[in-house]
Short mmCIF file of C-alpha atoms in Angstrom, two decimals:
data_model
loop_
_atom_site.label_atom_id
_atom_site.label_comp_id
_atom_site.label_asym_id
_atom_site.label_seq_id
_atom_site.Cartn_x
_atom_site.Cartn_y
_atom_site.Cartn_z
CA UNK U 544 -15.11 -6.33 -1.12
CA UNK U 545 -16.47 -4.92 2.13
CA UNK U 546 -13.78 -6.69 4.13
CA UNK U 547 -10.93 -5.17 2.16
CA UNK U 548 -12.63 -1.78 2.37
CA UNK U 549 -12.54 -2.15 6.16
CA UNK U 550 -8.92 -3.29 6.20
CA UNK U 551 -7.84 -0.46 3.90
CA UNK U 552 -9.98 2.17 5.62
CA UNK U 553 -8.49 1.47 9.04
CA UNK U 554 -4.97 2.07 7.70
CA UNK U 555 -5.88 5.12 5.64
CA UNK U 556 -7.40 6.83 8.67
CA UNK U 557 -3.86 7.33 9.98
CA UNK U 558 -2.64 9.65 7.22
CA UNK U 559 -5.33 12.36 7.59
CA UNK U 560 -4.80 12.48 11.38
CA UNK U 561 -0.99 12.76 11.23
CA UNK U 562 -1.03 16.60 11.41
CA UNK U 563 -3.32 16.42 14.45
CA UNK U 564 -1.16 13.77 16.14
CA UNK U 565 2.05 15.78 15.61
CA UNK U 566 0.43 18.70 17.46
CA UNK U 567 -1.34 16.69 20.17
CA UNK U 568 1.66 14.59 21.17
CA UNK U 569 4.21 17.32 20.49
CA UNK U 570 6.17 14.89 18.33
CA UNK U 571 7.83 14.98 14.90
CA UNK U 572 7.05 13.63 11.42
CA UNK U 573 10.11 11.39 11.78
CA UNK U 574 8.67 9.59 14.80
CA UNK U 575 5.29 9.10 13.16
CA UNK U 576 7.03 8.08 9.93
CA UNK U 577 8.80 5.32 11.87
CA UNK U 578 5.48 4.00 13.14
CA UNK U 579 3.94 4.16 9.64
CA UNK U 580 6.92 2.27 8.22
CA UNK U 581 6.34 -0.29 10.96
CA UNK U 582 2.73 -0.62 9.84
CA UNK U 583 3.67 -1.28 6.20
CA UNK U 584 6.48 -3.63 7.26
CA UNK U 585 4.09 -5.60 9.48
CA UNK U 586 1.64 -5.76 6.56
CA UNK U 587 4.32 -7.15 4.25
CA UNK U 588 5.68 -9.71 6.72
CA UNK U 589 2.25 -10.93 7.88
CA UNK U 590 1.46 -12.05 4.33
CA UNK U 591 4.32 -14.56 4.31
CA UNK U 592 2.74 -17.05 6.76
CA UNK U 593 -0.85 -16.04 5.94
CA UNK U 594 -1.16 -18.38 2.96
CA UNK U 595 -0.01 -21.38 4.97
CA UNK U 596 -2.27 -20.45 7.90
CA UNK U 597 -5.25 -20.16 5.54
CA UNK U 598 -4.55 -23.63 4.17
CA UNK U 599 -4.08 -25.07 7.66
CA UNK U 600 -7.02 -23.50 9.50
CA UNK U 601 -9.32 -22.45 6.67
CA UNK U 602 -9.88 -19.09 5.03
CA UNK U 603 -12.83 -17.90 7.09
CA UNK U 604 -11.09 -18.04 10.50
CA UNK U 605 -8.10 -16.12 9.12
CA UNK U 606 -10.33 -13.49 7.50
CA UNK U 607 -12.27 -13.04 10.74
CA UNK U 608 -9.06 -12.92 12.81
CA UNK U 609 -7.53 -10.33 10.47
CA UNK U 610 -10.60 -8.10 10.68
CA UNK U 611 -10.85 -8.43 14.48
CA UNK U 612 -7.17 -7.51 14.87
CA UNK U 613 -7.78 -4.50 12.63
CA UNK U 614 -10.75 -3.43 14.75
CA UNK U 615 -8.77 -3.85 17.99
CA UNK U 616 -5.85 -1.78 16.64
CA UNK U 617 -8.28 0.95 15.55
CA UNK U 618 -9.78 1.03 19.03
CA UNK U 619 -6.33 1.33 20.59
CA UNK U 620 -5.54 4.18 18.20
CA UNK U 621 -8.65 6.04 19.31
CA UNK U 622 -7.74 5.94 23.01
CA UNK U 623 -3.96 6.36 22.64
CA UNK U 624 -2.80 8.57 25.53
CA UNK U 625 0.77 8.96 24.26
CA UNK U 626 2.82 8.84 21.10
CA UNK U 627 4.20 5.41 22.14
CA UNK U 628 0.72 3.86 22.34
CA UNK U 629 -0.21 5.66 19.11
CA UNK U 630 2.82 4.10 17.39
CA UNK U 631 2.01 0.61 18.74
CA UNK U 632 -1.55 0.93 17.44
CA UNK U 633 -0.36 2.11 14.01
CA UNK U 634 2.09 -0.81 13.67
CA UNK U 635 -0.66 -3.22 14.75
CA UNK U 636 -2.85 -1.91 11.94
CA UNK U 637 -0.51 -3.69 9.50
CA UNK U 638 -0.89 -7.16 11.00
CA UNK U 639 -4.64 -7.67 10.62
CA UNK U 640 -4.86 -6.63 6.94
CA UNK U 641 -1.69 -8.64 6.23
CA UNK U 642 -3.42 -11.78 7.48
CA UNK U 643 -6.72 -10.92 5.81
CA UNK U 644 -5.61 -10.29 2.22
CA UNK U 645 -4.06 -13.67 1.23
CA UNK U 646 -6.95 -15.58 2.83
CA UNK U 647 -9.51 -13.44 1.02
CA UNK U 648 -7.67 -13.96 -2.28
CA UNK U 649 -7.73 -17.74 -1.77
CA UNK U 650 -11.45 -17.65 -0.93
CA UNK U 651 -12.28 -15.63 -4.03
CA UNK U 652 -10.17 -17.91 -6.20
CA UNK U 653 -11.94 -21.02 -4.88
CA UNK U 654 -15.50 -19.68 -5.03
CA UNK U 655 -15.59 -17.43 -8.12
CA UNK U 656 -15.97 -18.46 -11.74
CA UNK U 657 -14.52 -15.17 -12.99
CA UNK U 658 -11.52 -14.94 -10.72
CA UNK U 659 -9.96 -11.89 -12.35
CA UNK U 660 -13.18 -9.90 -12.10
CA UNK U 661 -13.73 -10.99 -8.50
CA UNK U 662 -10.22 -10.01 -7.44
CA UNK U 663 -10.52 -6.71 -9.30
CA UNK U 664 -13.78 -5.83 -7.53
CA UNK U 665 -12.24 -6.85 -4.22
CA UNK U 666 -9.28 -4.53 -4.76
CA UNK U 667 -11.54 -1.74 -5.98
CA UNK U 668 -13.56 -2.01 -2.79
CA UNK U 669 -10.45 -1.45 -0.73
CA UNK U 670 -9.10 1.33 -2.91
CA UNK U 671 -12.39 3.23 -2.70
CA UNK U 672 -11.66 3.78 0.99
CA UNK U 673 -9.03 6.30 -0.10
CA UNK U 674 -11.76 8.53 -1.54
CA UNK U 675 -14.19 8.29 1.36
CA UNK U 676 -12.04 8.04 4.48
CA UNK U 677 -10.15 11.39 4.33
CA UNK U 678 -13.47 13.21 3.96
CA UNK U 679 -15.05 11.25 6.80
CA UNK U 680 -12.05 11.93 9.03
CA UNK U 681 -12.29 15.65 8.25
CA UNK U 682 -15.96 15.78 9.28
CA UNK U 683 -15.49 13.71 12.46
CA UNK U 684 -12.38 15.60 13.53
CA UNK U 685 -14.23 18.88 13.09
CA UNK U 686 -17.14 17.84 15.32
CA UNK U 687 -15.72 15.28 17.77
CA UNK U 688 -11.94 15.67 17.64
CA UNK U 689 -9.42 13.61 15.69
CA UNK U 690 -9.25 10.73 18.18
CA UNK U 691 -12.85 9.84 17.38
CA UNK U 692 -11.90 9.17 13.73
CA UNK U 693 -10.26 5.73 14.32
CA UNK U 694 -13.57 4.56 15.78
CA UNK U 695 -14.74 4.37 12.16
CA UNK U 696 -12.12 1.67 11.60
CA UNK U 697 -13.23 -0.12 14.76
CA UNK U 698 -16.87 -0.09 13.69
CA UNK U 699 -16.35 -1.02 10.03
CA UNK U 700 -13.77 -3.79 10.65
CA UNK U 701 -15.75 -5.17 13.60
CA UNK U 702 -18.96 -5.23 11.56
CA UNK U 703 -17.26 -6.95 8.64
CA UNK U 704 -15.83 -9.58 11.03
CA UNK U 705 -19.32 -10.41 12.31
CA UNK U 706 -20.70 -10.57 8.76
CA UNK U 707 -17.79 -12.81 7.71
CA UNK U 708 -18.58 -15.31 10.48
CA UNK U 709 -22.10 -15.88 9.20
CA UNK U 710 -21.86 -15.10 5.47
CA UNK U 711 -18.58 -16.58 4.23
CA UNK U 712 -18.20 -20.24 3.28
CA UNK U 713 -15.42 -22.19 4.93
CA UNK U 714 -12.74 -23.22 2.45
CA UNK U 715 -10.46 -25.81 3.98
CA UNK U 716 -7.23 -26.72 2.33
CA UNK U 717 -4.99 -29.65 3.17
CA UNK U 718 -2.93 -28.72 6.20
CA UNK U 719 0.62 -28.30 4.95
CA UNK U 720 3.46 -29.99 6.74
CA UNK U 721 5.78 -27.57 8.48
CA UNK U 722 8.82 -28.88 6.64
CA UNK U 723 7.21 -28.59 3.22
CA UNK U 724 5.93 -25.09 4.02
CA UNK U 725 9.39 -23.97 5.05
CA UNK U 726 10.86 -25.52 1.91
CA UNK U 727 8.30 -23.75 -0.30
CA UNK U 728 9.01 -20.41 1.35
CA UNK U 729 12.79 -20.91 1.20
CA UNK U 730 12.62 -21.82 -2.48
CA UNK U 731 10.55 -18.74 -3.27
CA UNK U 732 12.86 -16.41 -1.33
CA UNK U 733 15.94 -17.95 -2.94
CA UNK U 734 14.47 -17.24 -6.34
CA UNK U 735 13.90 -13.62 -5.39
CA UNK U 736 17.55 -13.36 -4.39
CA UNK U 737 19.19 -15.35 -7.18
CA UNK U 738 16.97 -14.88 -10.26
CA UNK U 739 18.15 -11.62 -11.93
CA UNK U 740 14.81 -10.94 -13.65
CA UNK U 741 12.85 -11.39 -10.43
CA UNK U 742 15.41 -9.37 -8.49
CA UNK U 743 14.97 -6.44 -10.88
CA UNK U 744 11.20 -6.64 -10.44
CA UNK U 745 11.62 -6.51 -6.65
CA UNK U 746 13.86 -3.43 -6.90
CA UNK U 747 11.49 -1.70 -9.34
CA UNK U 748 8.41 -2.52 -7.26
CA UNK U 749 10.25 -1.53 -4.09
CA UNK U 750 10.94 1.95 -5.48
CA UNK U 751 7.38 2.45 -6.68
CA UNK U 752 5.98 1.15 -3.38
CA UNK U 753 8.33 3.50 -1.50
CA UNK U 754 6.63 6.39 -3.30
CA UNK U 755 3.11 5.00 -2.88
CA UNK U 756 3.45 4.39 0.84
CA UNK U 757 5.08 7.78 1.40
CA UNK U 758 2.19 9.48 -0.39
CA UNK U 759 -0.48 7.51 1.50
CA UNK U 760 1.32 8.24 4.78
CA UNK U 761 2.14 11.91 4.42
CA UNK U 762 0.36 13.70 1.56
CA UNK U 763 -2.10 15.57 3.83
CA UNK U 764 0.67 16.45 6.31
CA UNK U 765 2.93 17.63 3.47
CA UNK U 766 0.23 19.82 1.89
CA UNK U 767 -0.62 21.27 5.29
CA UNK U 768 2.97 22.04 6.33
CA UNK U 769 4.63 22.90 3.00
CA UNK U 770 1.78 24.71 1.22
CA UNK U 771 -0.17 26.10 4.20
CA UNK U 772 -3.39 24.32 3.30
CA UNK U 773 -5.87 23.78 6.10
CA UNK U 774 -6.09 20.17 7.27
CA UNK U 775 -9.60 19.72 5.76
CA UNK U 776 -8.37 21.13 2.42
CA UNK U 777 -5.32 18.84 2.48
CA UNK U 778 -7.51 15.81 3.21
CA UNK U 779 -9.82 16.73 0.32
CA UNK U 780 -6.87 16.76 -2.07
CA UNK U 781 -5.78 13.40 -0.65
CA UNK U 782 -9.20 12.04 -1.63
CA UNK U 783 -8.79 13.52 -5.10
CA UNK U 784 -5.45 11.74 -5.56
CA UNK U 785 -7.08 8.42 -4.66
CA UNK U 786 -10.03 9.02 -6.97
CA UNK U 787 -7.71 9.66 -9.92
CA UNK U 788 -5.62 6.64 -8.95
CA UNK U 789 -8.68 4.35 -9.00
CA UNK U 790 -9.77 5.71 -12.38
CA UNK U 791 -6.22 5.42 -13.72
CA UNK U 792 -5.63 1.76 -12.82
CA UNK U 793 -8.03 0.17 -15.34
CA UNK U 794 -6.92 2.72 -17.95
CA UNK U 795 -3.30 1.74 -17.36
CA UNK U 796 -4.26 -1.92 -17.67
CA UNK U 797 -5.95 -1.38 -21.04
CA UNK U 798 -3.01 0.61 -22.35
CA UNK U 799 -0.63 -2.12 -21.16
CA UNK U 800 -2.59 -4.68 -23.20
CA UNK U 801 -2.08 -2.54 -26.31
CA UNK U 802 1.35 -0.98 -25.77
CA UNK U 803 3.02 -3.40 -23.38
CA UNK U 804 3.63 -3.28 -19.65
CA UNK U 805 7.03 -1.60 -19.92
CA UNK U 806 5.70 1.39 -21.89
CA UNK U 807 2.94 2.01 -19.35
CA UNK U 808 5.32 1.62 -16.39
CA UNK U 809 7.68 4.19 -17.95
CA UNK U 810 4.75 6.59 -18.47
CA UNK U 811 3.37 6.22 -14.94
CA UNK U 812 6.80 6.58 -13.32
CA UNK U 813 7.43 9.74 -15.37
CA UNK U 814 4.03 11.16 -14.40
CA UNK U 815 4.71 10.30 -10.76
CA UNK U 816 8.10 12.06 -10.80
CA UNK U 817 6.55 15.08 -12.54
CA UNK U 818 3.75 15.29 -9.98
CA UNK U 819 6.25 15.16 -7.11
CA UNK U 820 8.41 17.87 -8.71
CA UNK U 821 5.39 20.12 -9.25
CA UNK U 822 4.35 19.74 -5.61
CA UNK U 823 7.87 20.68 -4.49
CA UNK U 824 8.03 23.79 -6.69
CA UNK U 825 4.35 24.85 -6.62
CA UNK U 826 3.64 28.48 -5.77
CA UNK U 827 -0.14 28.56 -6.11
CA UNK U 828 -3.13 26.45 -5.11
CA UNK U 829 -3.91 25.67 -8.77
CA UNK U 830 -0.42 24.28 -9.38
CA UNK U 831 -0.70 22.24 -6.17
CA UNK U 832 -3.97 20.79 -7.47
CA UNK U 833 -2.29 19.85 -10.78
CA UNK U 834 0.56 18.21 -8.87
CA UNK U 835 -1.88 16.19 -6.75
CA UNK U 836 -3.76 15.04 -9.88
CA UNK U 837 -0.53 13.91 -11.56
CA UNK U 838 0.53 12.18 -8.36
CA UNK U 839 -2.69 10.15 -8.34
CA UNK U 840 -2.33 9.23 -12.01
CA UNK U 841 1.32 8.34 -11.52
CA UNK U 842 0.40 5.73 -8.90
CA UNK U 843 -1.81 3.73 -11.27
CA UNK U 844 0.94 1.19 -12.02
CA UNK U 845 -0.30 -1.54 -9.63
CA UNK U 846 -2.06 -3.94 -12.00
CA UNK U 847 0.52 -3.48 -14.76
CA UNK U 848 3.36 -4.22 -12.35
CA UNK U 849 1.51 -7.31 -11.13
CA UNK U 850 1.23 -8.61 -14.70
CA UNK U 851 4.94 -7.97 -15.31
CA UNK U 852 5.76 -9.81 -12.09
CA UNK U 853 3.71 -12.84 -13.09
CA UNK U 854 5.48 -12.95 -16.46
CA UNK U 855 8.88 -12.86 -14.79
CA UNK U 856 7.95 -15.65 -12.33
CA UNK U 857 6.56 -17.98 -15.01
CA UNK U 858 3.64 -20.35 -14.52
CA UNK U 859 5.43 -22.72 -12.14
CA UNK U 860 6.70 -20.06 -9.78
CA UNK U 861 3.63 -17.88 -9.42
CA UNK U 862 1.97 -19.51 -6.41
CA UNK U 863 4.70 -19.15 -3.80
CA UNK U 864 6.85 -16.71 -5.76
CA UNK U 865 4.30 -13.90 -5.93
CA UNK U 866 3.87 -13.96 -2.17
CA UNK U 867 7.61 -13.76 -1.65
CA UNK U 868 7.99 -10.96 -4.20
CA UNK U 869 5.20 -8.96 -2.52
CA UNK U 870 6.83 -9.40 0.87
CA UNK U 871 10.29 -8.39 -0.35
CA UNK U 872 9.24 -5.27 -2.21
CA UNK U 873 6.87 -4.44 0.64
CA UNK U 874 9.83 -4.42 3.01
CA UNK U 875 11.72 -2.03 0.71
CA UNK U 876 8.68 0.19 0.26
CA UNK U 877 8.03 0.33 4.00
CA UNK U 878 11.15 2.46 4.44
CA UNK U 879 9.45 5.33 2.58
CA UNK U 880 7.43 6.68 5.50
CA UNK U 881 10.32 6.80 7.96
CA UNK U 882 12.72 8.24 5.36
CA UNK U 883 10.40 11.05 4.28
CA UNK U 884 9.34 11.79 7.84
CA UNK U 885 12.92 11.84 9.11
CA UNK U 886 14.19 14.18 6.39
CA UNK U 887 11.16 16.42 6.92
CA UNK U 888 12.10 16.61 10.62
CA UNK U 889 15.83 17.17 10.10
CA UNK U 890 15.50 19.67 7.23
CA UNK U 891 12.03 20.58 5.92
CA UNK U 892 9.09 19.01 4.11
CA UNK U 893 10.38 19.95 0.64
CA UNK U 894 13.61 18.06 1.31
CA UNK U 895 11.70 15.07 2.63
CA UNK U 896 9.33 15.10 -0.35
CA UNK U 897 12.26 15.31 -2.77
CA UNK U 898 13.15 11.74 -1.80
CA UNK U 899 10.11 10.64 -3.79
CA UNK U 900 11.46 12.34 -6.91
CA UNK U 901 14.84 10.64 -6.44
CA UNK U 902 13.29 7.21 -5.90
CA UNK U 903 10.86 7.61 -8.83
CA UNK U 904 13.84 8.48 -11.03
CA UNK U 905 15.66 5.42 -9.71
CA UNK U 906 12.63 3.32 -10.67
CA UNK U 907 12.92 4.63 -14.23
CA UNK U 908 16.61 3.67 -14.34
CA UNK U 909 15.88 0.17 -13.04
CA UNK U 910 13.08 -0.21 -15.59
CA UNK U 911 15.43 0.85 -18.40
CA UNK U 912 18.00 -1.66 -17.15
CA UNK U 913 15.34 -4.39 -17.07
CA UNK U 914 14.13 -3.60 -20.60
CA UNK U 915 17.70 -3.76 -21.87
CA UNK U 916 18.24 -7.15 -20.20
CA UNK U 917 14.97 -8.48 -21.61
CA UNK U 918 16.00 -7.37 -25.09
CA UNK U 919 19.39 -9.05 -24.78
CA UNK U 920 17.77 -12.30 -23.64
CA UNK U 921 15.28 -12.25 -26.54
CA UNK U 922 18.07 -11.60 -29.05
CA UNK U 923 20.17 -14.35 -27.52
#
């Protein structure tokens, strides 16, 4: 739980400091959006070999390595003298957490009796960083300057790495043969490409992740530039969005158990699109606050989408297939930061933010298409 908090916190530090970095380095949202997309892409791609590495070398070494890489990237971010070094540090912040997460999931699965509860608490620990970190960054930036803020990531990730060395059990799996590992990965990726049901899930998840990663990358910068909020006020609203998101996830899960995953996914995508539209058209601070609240609630689809993905993969394809699906939709979602940042640079922030409304609407269309296909299969 603490490890994922550290991994998530180090990445979430970037978003609140984007407005400061744009000013300090005299750069554009498009340039920083490219580096943020690189971070999310690195996070997605690092998870592909992470499962095999955990089986080959054990979970504890991979967890420790992931946390140490996260700490090192945070340190580099704190001392970045130029936008190029800043971008390299941001991209590097995706690699460590990408290695950490699959190994931690394996460790929890092997050592916990209540696996679902353990994984849920682990995810909640990471998600809670979204409430705390923007506020911490605001305080530190006010007293010490924004470049001191990434030192929080260095300290937390470094501390968790030391604790992991001494506190975590070593779970060794049979070292997989290279050929069999490649075959497993190829089979999983082929299924993503050729199985229509899985392909629709990837497209749907890619659209929703596009929106999520754009929000986590640029919400404070957008509120600051488009609605003239001070950076501390924008960061506070960022924390609010995360708080509502964390509350909304278990609520969405319970509703999905009663009403079905598709109904909840439709509702959350609609709420997300509405929140984005309100933030584009808002003319007062109260309306902005409502838009932020709806945005947070509209991002609570994570667990429901995971359940839908597992259903589509079936029992035999879940082990390798879920990893491949996560990587593929992570790659699609990673384009969100660079797209929003680029359009904000070329036109304005409202135009850039409108991409989220378009992509959320596209997610609804894909979901409708998927529901129709599921119905035709059940009838057949």
